[in-house]
XYZ file of N, CA and C in Angstrom:
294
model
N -51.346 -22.165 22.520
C -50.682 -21.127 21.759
C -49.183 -21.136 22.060
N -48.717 -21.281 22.945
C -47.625 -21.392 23.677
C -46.412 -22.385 22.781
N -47.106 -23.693 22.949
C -46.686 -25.041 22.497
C -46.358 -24.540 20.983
N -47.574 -24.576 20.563
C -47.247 -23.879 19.329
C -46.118 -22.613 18.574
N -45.989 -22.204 19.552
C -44.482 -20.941 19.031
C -43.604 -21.895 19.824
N -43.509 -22.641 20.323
C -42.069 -23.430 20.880
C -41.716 -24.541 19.999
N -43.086 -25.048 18.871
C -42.846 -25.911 17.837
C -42.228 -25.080 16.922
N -42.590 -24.044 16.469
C -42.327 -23.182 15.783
C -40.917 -22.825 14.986
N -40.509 -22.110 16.947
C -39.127 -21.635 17.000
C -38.266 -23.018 16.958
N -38.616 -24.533 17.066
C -37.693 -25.672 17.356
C -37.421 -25.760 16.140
N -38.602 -25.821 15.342
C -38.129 -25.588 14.125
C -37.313 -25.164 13.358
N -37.064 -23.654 14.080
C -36.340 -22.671 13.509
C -35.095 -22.456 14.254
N -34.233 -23.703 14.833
C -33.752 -23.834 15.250
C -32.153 -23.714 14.600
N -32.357 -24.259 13.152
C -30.869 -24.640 12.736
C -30.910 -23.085 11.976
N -31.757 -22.701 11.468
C -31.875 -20.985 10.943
C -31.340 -19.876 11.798
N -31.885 -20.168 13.446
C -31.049 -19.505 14.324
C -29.564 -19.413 14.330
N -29.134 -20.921 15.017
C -28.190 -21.255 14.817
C -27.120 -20.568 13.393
N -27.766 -20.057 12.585
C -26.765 -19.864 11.233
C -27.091 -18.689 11.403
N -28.302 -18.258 11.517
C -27.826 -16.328 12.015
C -26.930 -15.600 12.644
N -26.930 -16.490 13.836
C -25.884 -16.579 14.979
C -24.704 -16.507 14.609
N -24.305 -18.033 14.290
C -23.090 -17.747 13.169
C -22.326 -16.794 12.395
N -23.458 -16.837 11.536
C -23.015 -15.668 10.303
C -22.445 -14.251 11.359
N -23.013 -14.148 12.506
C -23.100 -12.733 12.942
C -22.247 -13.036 13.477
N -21.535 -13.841 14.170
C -19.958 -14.312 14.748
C -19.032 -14.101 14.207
N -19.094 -14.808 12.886
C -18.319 -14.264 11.560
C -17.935 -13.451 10.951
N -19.078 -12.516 10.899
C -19.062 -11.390 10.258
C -17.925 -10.063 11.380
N -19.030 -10.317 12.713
C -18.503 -8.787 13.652
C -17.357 -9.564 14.694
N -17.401 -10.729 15.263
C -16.636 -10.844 16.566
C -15.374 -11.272 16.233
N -14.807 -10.936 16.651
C -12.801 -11.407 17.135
C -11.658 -10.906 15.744
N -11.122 -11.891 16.097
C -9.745 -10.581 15.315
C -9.916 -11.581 14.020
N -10.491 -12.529 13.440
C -10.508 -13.323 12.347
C -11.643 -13.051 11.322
N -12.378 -11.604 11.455
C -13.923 -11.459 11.252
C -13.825 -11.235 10.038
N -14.850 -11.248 9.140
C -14.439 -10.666 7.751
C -14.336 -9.038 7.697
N -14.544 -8.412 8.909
C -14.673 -6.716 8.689
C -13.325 -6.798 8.908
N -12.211 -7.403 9.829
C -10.914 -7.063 9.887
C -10.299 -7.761 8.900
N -10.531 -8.820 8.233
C -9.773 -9.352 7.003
C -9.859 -8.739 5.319
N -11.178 -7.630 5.876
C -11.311 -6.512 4.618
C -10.062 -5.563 4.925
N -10.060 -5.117 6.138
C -9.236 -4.356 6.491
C -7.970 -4.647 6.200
N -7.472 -5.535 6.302
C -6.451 -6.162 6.533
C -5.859 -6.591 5.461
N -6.559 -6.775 4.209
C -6.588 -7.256 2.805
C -6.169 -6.062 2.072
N -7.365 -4.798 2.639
C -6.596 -3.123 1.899
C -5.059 -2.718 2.143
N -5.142 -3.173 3.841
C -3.870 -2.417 3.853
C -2.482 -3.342 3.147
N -2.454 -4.644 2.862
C -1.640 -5.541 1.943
C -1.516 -4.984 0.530
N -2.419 -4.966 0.208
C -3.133 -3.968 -1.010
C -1.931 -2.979 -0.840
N -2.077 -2.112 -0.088
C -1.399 -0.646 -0.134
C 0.107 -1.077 -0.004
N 0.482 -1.551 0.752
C 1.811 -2.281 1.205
C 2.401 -2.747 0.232
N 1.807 -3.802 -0.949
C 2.075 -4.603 -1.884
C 2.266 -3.020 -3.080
N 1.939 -2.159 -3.278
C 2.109 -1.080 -3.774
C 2.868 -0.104 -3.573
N 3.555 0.059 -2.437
C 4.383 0.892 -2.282
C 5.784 -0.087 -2.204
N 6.228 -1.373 -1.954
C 6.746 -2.764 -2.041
C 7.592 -1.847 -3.895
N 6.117 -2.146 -4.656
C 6.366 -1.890 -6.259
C 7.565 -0.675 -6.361
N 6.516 0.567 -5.738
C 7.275 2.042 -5.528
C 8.894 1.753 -5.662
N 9.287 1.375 -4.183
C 10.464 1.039 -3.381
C 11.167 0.598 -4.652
N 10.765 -0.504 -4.958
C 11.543 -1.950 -6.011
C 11.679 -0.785 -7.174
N 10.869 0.117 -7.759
C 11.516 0.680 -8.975
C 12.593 1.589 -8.545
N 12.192 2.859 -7.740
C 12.889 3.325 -7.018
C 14.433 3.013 -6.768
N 14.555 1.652 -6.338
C 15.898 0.863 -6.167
C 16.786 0.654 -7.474
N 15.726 0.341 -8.301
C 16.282 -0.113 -9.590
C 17.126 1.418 -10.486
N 16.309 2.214 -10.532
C 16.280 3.206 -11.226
C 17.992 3.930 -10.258
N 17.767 4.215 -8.905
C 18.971 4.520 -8.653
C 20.536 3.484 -8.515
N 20.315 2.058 -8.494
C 21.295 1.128 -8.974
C 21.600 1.619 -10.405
N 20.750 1.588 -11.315
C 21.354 2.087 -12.983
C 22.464 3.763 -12.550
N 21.961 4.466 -11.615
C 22.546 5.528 -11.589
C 23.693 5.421 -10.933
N 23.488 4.895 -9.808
C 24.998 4.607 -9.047
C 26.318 3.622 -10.373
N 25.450 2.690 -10.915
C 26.016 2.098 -11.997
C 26.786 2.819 -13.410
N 25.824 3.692 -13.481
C 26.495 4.548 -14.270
C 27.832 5.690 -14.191
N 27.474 6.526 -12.331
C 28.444 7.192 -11.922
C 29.525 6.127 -11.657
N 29.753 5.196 -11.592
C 30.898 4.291 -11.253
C 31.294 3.910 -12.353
N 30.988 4.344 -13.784
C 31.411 3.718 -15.108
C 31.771 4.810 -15.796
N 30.876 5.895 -15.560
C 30.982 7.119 -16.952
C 31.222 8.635 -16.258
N 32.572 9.011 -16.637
C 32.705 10.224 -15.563
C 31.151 11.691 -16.199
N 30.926 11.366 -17.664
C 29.806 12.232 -17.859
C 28.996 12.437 -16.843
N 28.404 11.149 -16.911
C 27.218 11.038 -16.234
C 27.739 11.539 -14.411
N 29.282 11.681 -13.975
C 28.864 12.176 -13.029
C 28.962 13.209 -12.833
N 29.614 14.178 -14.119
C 29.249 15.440 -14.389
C 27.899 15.679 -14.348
N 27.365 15.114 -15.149
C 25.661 15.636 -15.497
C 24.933 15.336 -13.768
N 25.125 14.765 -13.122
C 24.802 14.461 -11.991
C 25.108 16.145 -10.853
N 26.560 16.172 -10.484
C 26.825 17.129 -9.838
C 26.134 18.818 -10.781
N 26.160 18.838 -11.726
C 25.622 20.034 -12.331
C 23.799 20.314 -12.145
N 23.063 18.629 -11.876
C 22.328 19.032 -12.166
C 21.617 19.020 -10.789
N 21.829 18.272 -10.031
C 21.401 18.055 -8.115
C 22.648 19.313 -7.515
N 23.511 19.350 -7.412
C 24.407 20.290 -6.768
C 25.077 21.730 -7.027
N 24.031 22.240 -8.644
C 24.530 23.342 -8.849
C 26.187 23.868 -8.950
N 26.862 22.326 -9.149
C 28.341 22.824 -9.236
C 28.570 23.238 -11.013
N 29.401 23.541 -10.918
C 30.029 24.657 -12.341
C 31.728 24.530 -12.679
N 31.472 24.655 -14.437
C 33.203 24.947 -14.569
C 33.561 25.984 -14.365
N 34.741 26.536 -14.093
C 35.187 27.487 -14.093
C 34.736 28.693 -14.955
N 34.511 28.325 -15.921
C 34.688 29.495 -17.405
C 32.944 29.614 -17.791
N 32.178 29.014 -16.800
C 30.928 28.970 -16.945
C 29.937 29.913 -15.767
N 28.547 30.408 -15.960
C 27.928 30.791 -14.663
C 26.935 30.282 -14.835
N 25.782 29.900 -13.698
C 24.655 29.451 -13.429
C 23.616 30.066 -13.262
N 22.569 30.017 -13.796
C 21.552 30.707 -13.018
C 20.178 29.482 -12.605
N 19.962 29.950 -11.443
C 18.818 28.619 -10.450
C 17.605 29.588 -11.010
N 16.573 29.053 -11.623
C 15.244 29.824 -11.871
C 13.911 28.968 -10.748
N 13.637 29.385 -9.737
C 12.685 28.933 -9.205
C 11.455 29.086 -9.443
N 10.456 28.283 -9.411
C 9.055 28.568 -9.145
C 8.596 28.732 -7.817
N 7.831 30.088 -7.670
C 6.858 29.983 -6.986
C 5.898 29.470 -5.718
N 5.323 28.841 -6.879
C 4.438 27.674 -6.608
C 5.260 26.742 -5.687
């Protein structure tokens, strides 16, 4: 009986062997596929806020571009971030709430 489960398992030798494996693969060391999932999201997220940044940049280059070209626009700028005013004019700030 003995002989027989040692033929068995010899058998089942290269099946081991790839269980083994796979389970090396899967859970142990810093190359595993659970940390290269990980590791793949957070690129993911990175590669997305990368986007954010890059419009972000763009959108205030057109603005800096513009205050350096068009004194309007840096009227409309100071009136509308700094609450400044003409003389012959008054303001009112309406807040929300919320």
């Amino acid at each position: 009986m003995r002989s027989n489960l040692k033929r068995y398992l010899f058998k089942l030798k290269y099946v081991f062997a790839f269980l083994i494996f796979g389970a090396c693969i899967t859970f142990v060391g810093e190359s595993s596929l659970i940390n290269r999932m990980e590791q793949w999201k957070e690129i993911t997220k990175l590669k997305s806020e990368i986007d954010i940044y890059q419009r972000r940049f763009n959108q205030d280059k057109e603005t800096l571009n513009s205050l350096k070209n068009d004194p309007e626009a840096l009227k409309q700028i100071a009136r509308e971030r700094y609450y400044m005013k003409t003389e012959d004019e008054d303001i009112f700030v309406i807040e929300d709430e919320d």
